């Protein structure tokens, strides 16, 4: 590397480092809405071989091209996997005992059908800044095993307790499904979201993350619950004899066809509460109160919608259809709109933050518009794949991911959520971009033009490309 330093705060990281929180006076002004501390200016690129002085050692990188499991917190990872494995063995053994081996296998096969579709839907929603797979797999496993184990134990205990008091098992079942199950199940699923919010905070930055984590958690929960319901339905059909499958078909239609998004819909309200809490700026008015109020409100709404859904199914078939049409469909439509709007807002954030880095020389002029378009991103990866194969496509994909993280880092800093190591994190992301720009920059420039994201001048004026008239 050249000894010539990079201009701006990255050449002298210590003086330019941003404090973890603004001074008391600034915080007071921020709480009054008069002042939000701004991040340090974008460093200018003044050399073909910049010196990234503030970038930490590789072992301490926050943003890694590849996730290296063996360099992670191995002890905690093994402990978490062990707990989830124990929960899996326990809940699956309980379900098999309840349904019988044959019913368990039938339920397992049918319950698996909607899982890939739901995962693909939530993964599509998260394409702008994809969450790490380890977080998603944790959410899925927690919902499938830990949440269901807690729910089945707590619900059984509550129903037995209500039956002992009222001496009416029928009313106890109905009351448990309507009043107890929504509270227990939404709390158990919400625990996964809270753990991700607390311990994977940099990967939980807004409503889209809340929706995606909630979707994965609830998909896992619905998977295990569907095994139980479908297995029991198959067992009832077997008990009736004559090879009938009417109960199994009815259960399949109700749970797999009509309401595969039911549990994700309930839990997404909790995820949205945590997601909006993640957006709160450091100096926001009543920040501490809102940090508690938003998630609790989301959880209560999730419980309420879940209770309404369960109550309608227990009360009358027509009530079930009425709630489905009047509540579930509109809420699902509203959340779908909110998810798409949030995703478009993320793309607008990229388009608004990255031009500063293009002006400073880190990105080509057309790159920000390409990075703000999912179609242009895919086109750039395809263009690189044709020229450099899979390594080229992977390099462009990593470049897009680092550029997106850089845009959100500066956007959060602009909102007042400035981390103490802002300069080091910014330099690390610029370092990753610099290492891949030789392949990624031409691909993104091509994609911006090919998809119409930028105006393409006539050939004799196209000084950015081949021009036979240029001297």
mmCIF file of C-alpha atoms in Angstrom, residues 75-315:
data_model
loop_
_atom_site.group_PDB
_atom_site.id
_atom_site.type_symbol
_atom_site.label_atom_id
_atom_site.label_comp_id
_atom_site.label_asym_id
_atom_site.label_seq_id
_atom_site.Cartn_x
_atom_site.Cartn_y
_atom_site.Cartn_z
ATOM 1 C CA UNK A 75 -19.122 -21.703 23.063
ATOM 2 C CA UNK A 76 -22.323 -19.653 22.964
ATOM 3 C CA UNK A 77 -23.164 -21.014 19.524
ATOM 4 C CA UNK A 78 -22.773 -24.623 20.691
ATOM 5 C CA UNK A 79 -24.826 -23.917 23.818
ATOM 6 C CA UNK A 80 -27.617 -22.340 21.750
ATOM 7 C CA UNK A 81 -27.638 -25.193 19.233
ATOM 8 C CA UNK A 82 -27.710 -27.712 22.069
ATOM 9 C CA UNK A 83 -30.709 -26.027 23.715
ATOM 10 C CA UNK A 84 -32.604 -25.861 20.437
ATOM 11 C CA UNK A 85 -31.749 -29.506 19.682
ATOM 12 C CA UNK A 86 -33.083 -30.609 23.071
ATOM 13 C CA UNK A 87 -36.265 -28.619 22.477
ATOM 14 C CA UNK A 88 -36.582 -30.224 19.025
ATOM 15 C CA UNK A 89 -36.251 -33.748 20.375
ATOM 16 C CA UNK A 90 -38.710 -33.041 23.178
ATOM 17 C CA UNK A 91 -41.440 -31.398 21.091
ATOM 18 C CA UNK A 92 -41.198 -33.881 18.205
ATOM 19 C CA UNK A 93 -41.390 -36.801 20.663
ATOM 20 C CA UNK A 94 -44.476 -35.251 22.270
ATOM 21 C CA UNK A 95 -46.139 -34.690 18.895
ATOM 22 C CA UNK A 96 -45.366 -38.272 17.770
ATOM 23 C CA UNK A 97 -46.813 -39.620 21.014
ATOM 24 C CA UNK A 98 -49.949 -37.538 20.472
ATOM 25 C CA UNK A 99 -50.474 -38.436 16.801
ATOM 26 C CA UNK A 100 -48.871 -41.867 16.503
ATOM 27 C CA UNK A 101 -46.010 -42.693 14.181
ATOM 28 C CA UNK A 102 -48.124 -42.933 11.031
ATOM 29 C CA UNK A 103 -49.998 -39.715 11.769
ATOM 30 C CA UNK A 104 -46.734 -37.969 12.636
ATOM 31 C CA UNK A 105 -45.182 -38.903 9.285
ATOM 32 C CA UNK A 106 -48.285 -37.838 7.350
ATOM 33 C CA UNK A 107 -48.460 -34.543 9.243
ATOM 34 C CA UNK A 108 -44.739 -33.959 8.767
ATOM 35 C CA UNK A 109 -44.971 -34.455 5.019
ATOM 36 C CA UNK A 110 -47.978 -32.164 4.552
ATOM 37 C CA UNK A 111 -46.786 -29.479 7.005
ATOM 38 C CA UNK A 112 -43.524 -29.132 5.065
ATOM 39 C CA UNK A 113 -45.322 -28.013 1.883
ATOM 40 C CA UNK A 114 -45.867 -24.286 2.712
ATOM 41 C CA UNK A 115 -42.510 -23.785 4.482
ATOM 42 C CA UNK A 116 -40.328 -23.220 1.358
ATOM 43 C CA UNK A 117 -42.920 -20.830 -0.088
ATOM 44 C CA UNK A 118 -43.099 -18.773 3.110
ATOM 45 C CA UNK A 119 -39.310 -18.675 3.471
ATOM 46 C CA UNK A 120 -38.946 -17.581 -0.161
ATOM 47 C CA UNK A 121 -41.557 -14.836 0.332
ATOM 48 C CA UNK A 122 -39.854 -13.381 3.404
ATOM 49 C CA UNK A 123 -36.418 -13.750 1.844
ATOM 50 C CA UNK A 124 -37.651 -11.831 -1.202
ATOM 51 C CA UNK A 125 -38.844 -9.062 1.079
ATOM 52 C CA UNK A 126 -35.369 -8.892 2.634
ATOM 53 C CA UNK A 127 -33.395 -8.652 -0.620
ATOM 54 C CA UNK A 128 -32.255 -5.036 -0.177
ATOM 55 C CA UNK A 129 -30.146 -5.683 2.934
ATOM 56 C CA UNK A 130 -30.402 -9.451 3.533
ATOM 57 C CA UNK A 131 -30.275 -10.614 7.125
ATOM 58 C CA UNK A 132 -27.545 -13.163 7.970
ATOM 59 C CA UNK A 133 -28.713 -16.726 7.513
ATOM 60 C CA UNK A 134 -27.594 -17.650 11.005
ATOM 61 C CA UNK A 135 -30.121 -15.158 12.421
ATOM 62 C CA UNK A 136 -32.881 -16.456 10.161
ATOM 63 C CA UNK A 137 -32.157 -20.085 10.986
ATOM 64 C CA UNK A 138 -32.172 -19.237 14.688
ATOM 65 C CA UNK A 139 -35.585 -17.587 14.311
ATOM 66 C CA UNK A 140 -36.926 -20.545 12.340
ATOM 67 C CA UNK A 141 -35.595 -23.121 14.830
ATOM 68 C CA UNK A 142 -36.800 -21.137 17.843
ATOM 69 C CA UNK A 143 -40.295 -20.928 16.391
ATOM 70 C CA UNK A 144 -40.401 -24.602 15.403
ATOM 71 C CA UNK A 145 -39.017 -26.089 18.603
ATOM 72 C CA UNK A 146 -38.571 -23.748 21.588
ATOM 73 C CA UNK A 147 -41.768 -21.729 21.101
ATOM 74 C CA UNK A 148 -43.933 -24.767 20.427
ATOM 75 C CA UNK A 149 -42.517 -26.627 23.421
ATOM 76 C CA UNK A 150 -43.279 -23.695 25.725
ATOM 77 C CA UNK A 151 -46.725 -23.274 24.160
ATOM 78 C CA UNK A 152 -47.819 -26.900 24.400
ATOM 79 C CA UNK A 153 -46.655 -27.212 28.018
ATOM 80 C CA UNK A 154 -48.164 -23.909 29.140
ATOM 81 C CA UNK A 155 -51.433 -24.430 27.255
ATOM 82 C CA UNK A 156 -51.871 -27.948 28.655
ATOM 83 C CA UNK A 157 -51.189 -26.742 32.190
ATOM 84 C CA UNK A 158 -53.628 -23.824 31.805
ATOM 85 C CA UNK A 159 -56.425 -26.021 30.378
ATOM 86 C CA UNK A 160 -55.991 -28.607 33.138
ATOM 87 C CA UNK A 161 -56.068 -25.858 35.763
ATOM 88 C CA UNK A 162 -59.212 -24.267 34.271
ATOM 89 C CA UNK A 163 -60.884 -27.695 34.045
ATOM 90 C CA UNK A 164 -60.153 -28.394 37.700
ATOM 91 C CA UNK A 165 -61.761 -25.109 38.702
ATOM 92 C CA UNK A 166 -64.779 -25.096 36.391
ATOM 93 C CA UNK A 167 -65.326 -28.877 36.139
ATOM 94 C CA UNK A 168 -66.216 -28.313 32.488
ATOM 95 C CA UNK A 169 -63.531 -29.611 30.096
ATOM 96 C CA UNK A 170 -65.385 -28.272 27.037
ATOM 97 C CA UNK A 171 -65.423 -24.671 28.215
ATOM 98 C CA UNK A 172 -61.842 -25.044 29.427
ATOM 99 C CA UNK A 173 -60.728 -26.021 25.905
ATOM 100 C CA UNK A 174 -62.569 -23.064 24.377
ATOM 101 C CA UNK A 175 -61.279 -20.590 26.965
ATOM 102 C CA UNK A 176 -57.761 -21.916 26.623
ATOM 103 C CA UNK A 177 -57.782 -21.532 22.828
ATOM 104 C CA UNK A 178 -59.242 -18.024 22.986
ATOM 105 C CA UNK A 179 -57.599 -16.441 26.030
ATOM 106 C CA UNK A 180 -54.553 -18.502 27.009
ATOM 107 C CA UNK A 181 -53.049 -19.751 23.741
ATOM 108 C CA UNK A 182 -52.685 -16.306 22.075
ATOM 109 C CA UNK A 183 -50.879 -14.879 25.115
ATOM 110 C CA UNK A 184 -48.556 -17.855 25.548
ATOM 111 C CA UNK A 185 -47.794 -18.414 21.861
ATOM 112 C CA UNK A 186 -47.195 -14.788 20.905
ATOM 113 C CA UNK A 187 -44.988 -14.285 23.956
ATOM 114 C CA UNK A 188 -42.977 -17.409 23.122
ATOM 115 C CA UNK A 189 -42.525 -16.351 19.496
ATOM 116 C CA UNK A 190 -41.796 -12.749 20.465
ATOM 117 C CA UNK A 191 -38.946 -13.941 22.697
ATOM 118 C CA UNK A 192 -36.950 -14.855 19.570
ATOM 119 C CA UNK A 193 -37.440 -11.362 18.151
ATOM 120 C CA UNK A 194 -36.411 -9.778 21.449
ATOM 121 C CA UNK A 195 -33.234 -11.871 21.586
ATOM 122 C CA UNK A 196 -32.315 -10.829 18.049
ATOM 123 C CA UNK A 197 -33.094 -7.196 18.872
ATOM 124 C CA UNK A 198 -30.870 -7.265 21.951
ATOM 125 C CA UNK A 199 -27.948 -9.407 20.764
ATOM 126 C CA UNK A 200 -27.955 -8.862 16.983
ATOM 127 C CA UNK A 201 -28.803 -5.190 17.053
ATOM 128 C CA UNK A 202 -26.801 -4.209 13.986
ATOM 129 C CA UNK A 203 -28.840 -6.734 11.967
ATOM 130 C CA UNK A 204 -32.162 -5.443 13.344
ATOM 131 C CA UNK A 205 -32.446 -1.929 11.965
ATOM 132 C CA UNK A 206 -36.055 -1.326 10.955
ATOM 133 C CA UNK A 207 -39.568 -2.611 10.211
ATOM 134 C CA UNK A 208 -38.465 -4.852 7.329
ATOM 135 C CA UNK A 209 -36.087 -6.740 9.622
ATOM 136 C CA UNK A 210 -38.883 -7.075 12.177
ATOM 137 C CA UNK A 211 -41.262 -8.487 9.567
ATOM 138 C CA UNK A 212 -38.688 -10.941 8.219
ATOM 139 C CA UNK A 213 -37.566 -12.261 11.612
ATOM 140 C CA UNK A 214 -41.200 -12.518 12.721
ATOM 141 C CA UNK A 215 -42.074 -14.357 9.514
ATOM 142 C CA UNK A 216 -39.327 -16.936 9.961
ATOM 143 C CA UNK A 217 -40.172 -17.472 13.641
ATOM 144 C CA UNK A 218 -43.887 -17.875 12.972
ATOM 145 C CA UNK A 219 -43.255 -20.128 9.962
ATOM 146 C CA UNK A 220 -41.329 -22.505 12.204
ATOM 147 C CA UNK A 221 -44.083 -22.401 14.830
ATOM 148 C CA UNK A 222 -46.826 -23.065 12.284
ATOM 149 C CA UNK A 223 -44.804 -25.964 10.843
ATOM 150 C CA UNK A 224 -44.707 -27.881 14.127
ATOM 151 C CA UNK A 225 -48.285 -26.966 15.007
ATOM 152 C CA UNK A 226 -49.477 -28.185 11.604
ATOM 153 C CA UNK A 227 -47.786 -31.551 12.185
ATOM 154 C CA UNK A 228 -49.859 -31.925 15.355
ATOM 155 C CA UNK A 229 -53.176 -30.861 13.814
ATOM 156 C CA UNK A 230 -52.750 -32.821 10.580
ATOM 157 C CA UNK A 231 -51.484 -35.903 12.423
ATOM 158 C CA UNK A 232 -54.481 -35.852 14.763
ATOM 159 C CA UNK A 233 -56.839 -35.364 11.801
ATOM 160 C CA UNK A 234 -55.317 -38.349 10.027
ATOM 161 C CA UNK A 235 -55.688 -40.405 13.206
ATOM 162 C CA UNK A 236 -59.370 -39.486 13.442
ATOM 163 C CA UNK A 237 -59.898 -40.592 9.848
ATOM 164 C CA UNK A 238 -58.161 -43.876 10.559
ATOM 165 C CA UNK A 239 -60.350 -44.462 13.609
ATOM 166 C CA UNK A 240 -63.473 -43.938 11.486
ATOM 167 C CA UNK A 241 -62.319 -46.705 9.145
ATOM 168 C CA UNK A 242 -63.220 -47.159 5.461
ATOM 169 C CA UNK A 243 -60.009 -45.360 4.516
ATOM 170 C CA UNK A 244 -61.662 -41.928 4.854
ATOM 171 C CA UNK A 245 -59.571 -38.770 4.722
ATOM 172 C CA UNK A 246 -62.282 -36.123 5.061
ATOM 173 C CA UNK A 247 -60.950 -34.676 8.335
ATOM 174 C CA UNK A 248 -57.399 -34.588 6.990
ATOM 175 C CA UNK A 249 -58.521 -32.836 3.814
ATOM 176 C CA UNK A 250 -60.574 -30.296 5.772
ATOM 177 C CA UNK A 251 -57.643 -29.572 8.101
ATOM 178 C CA UNK A 252 -55.286 -29.287 5.129
ATOM 179 C CA UNK A 253 -57.625 -26.809 3.440
ATOM 180 C CA UNK A 254 -58.107 -24.707 6.589
ATOM 181 C CA UNK A 255 -54.469 -24.568 7.722
ATOM 182 C CA UNK A 256 -52.342 -24.970 4.582
ATOM 183 C CA UNK A 257 -54.507 -23.440 1.851
ATOM 184 C CA UNK A 258 -56.583 -20.748 3.591
ATOM 185 C CA UNK A 259 -54.315 -19.576 6.405
ATOM 186 C CA UNK A 260 -50.612 -20.320 5.819
ATOM 187 C CA UNK A 261 -49.834 -16.682 6.720
ATOM 188 C CA UNK A 262 -51.932 -16.675 9.924
ATOM 189 C CA UNK A 263 -49.111 -17.104 12.435
ATOM 190 C CA UNK A 264 -46.678 -14.878 10.474
ATOM 191 C CA UNK A 265 -49.421 -12.252 10.360
ATOM 192 C CA UNK A 266 -49.899 -12.280 14.144
ATOM 193 C CA UNK A 267 -46.197 -12.234 14.998
ATOM 194 C CA UNK A 268 -45.392 -9.590 12.393
ATOM 195 C CA UNK A 269 -47.147 -7.031 14.613
ATOM 196 C CA UNK A 270 -44.610 -7.741 17.350
ATOM 197 C CA UNK A 271 -41.814 -7.541 14.782
ATOM 198 C CA UNK A 272 -43.078 -4.182 13.552
ATOM 199 C CA UNK A 273 -43.114 -2.826 17.100
ATOM 200 C CA UNK A 274 -39.464 -3.776 17.582
ATOM 201 C CA UNK A 275 -38.618 -2.569 14.067
ATOM 202 C CA UNK A 276 -40.042 0.906 14.659
ATOM 203 C CA UNK A 277 -38.256 1.002 18.029
ATOM 204 C CA UNK A 278 -34.988 0.320 16.182
ATOM 205 C CA UNK A 279 -35.543 3.472 14.115
ATOM 206 C CA UNK A 280 -35.617 5.781 17.132
ATOM 207 C CA UNK A 281 -32.765 8.273 17.108
ATOM 208 C CA UNK A 282 -30.474 8.620 20.095
ATOM 209 C CA UNK A 283 -31.864 12.030 20.988
ATOM 210 C CA UNK A 284 -35.502 11.318 20.136
ATOM 211 C CA UNK A 285 -38.141 12.741 22.441
ATOM 212 C CA UNK A 286 -39.328 10.245 25.085
ATOM 213 C CA UNK A 287 -37.020 7.660 23.502
ATOM 214 C CA UNK A 288 -36.842 5.352 26.527
ATOM 215 C CA UNK A 289 -40.625 5.299 26.922
ATOM 216 C CA UNK A 290 -41.169 4.660 23.224
ATOM 217 C CA UNK A 291 -38.550 1.905 23.204
ATOM 218 C CA UNK A 292 -40.747 0.019 25.677
ATOM 219 C CA UNK A 293 -44.139 1.146 24.406
ATOM 220 C CA UNK A 294 -43.741 0.239 20.712
ATOM 221 C CA UNK A 295 -42.803 -3.463 21.192
ATOM 222 C CA UNK A 296 -45.397 -3.953 23.946
ATOM 223 C CA UNK A 297 -48.097 -2.394 21.760
ATOM 224 C CA UNK A 298 -47.111 -4.670 18.888
ATOM 225 C CA UNK A 299 -47.217 -7.715 21.154
ATOM 226 C CA UNK A 300 -50.647 -6.796 22.525
ATOM 227 C CA UNK A 301 -52.004 -6.283 19.009
ATOM 228 C CA UNK A 302 -50.589 -9.681 17.999
ATOM 229 C CA UNK A 303 -52.293 -11.309 20.974
ATOM 230 C CA UNK A 304 -55.565 -9.543 20.213
ATOM 231 C CA UNK A 305 -55.629 -10.564 16.548
ATOM 232 C CA UNK A 306 -54.653 -14.116 17.459
ATOM 233 C CA UNK A 307 -57.406 -14.303 20.086
ATOM 234 C CA UNK A 308 -59.970 -12.977 17.605
ATOM 235 C CA UNK A 309 -58.926 -15.618 15.072
ATOM 236 C CA UNK A 310 -59.023 -18.492 17.565
ATOM 237 C CA UNK A 311 -62.283 -17.307 19.092
ATOM 238 C CA UNK A 312 -64.013 -17.160 15.723
ATOM 239 C CA UNK A 313 -62.933 -20.722 14.907
ATOM 240 C CA UNK A 314 -64.249 -21.949 18.265
ATOM 241 C CA UNK A 315 -67.528 -20.021 18.146
#
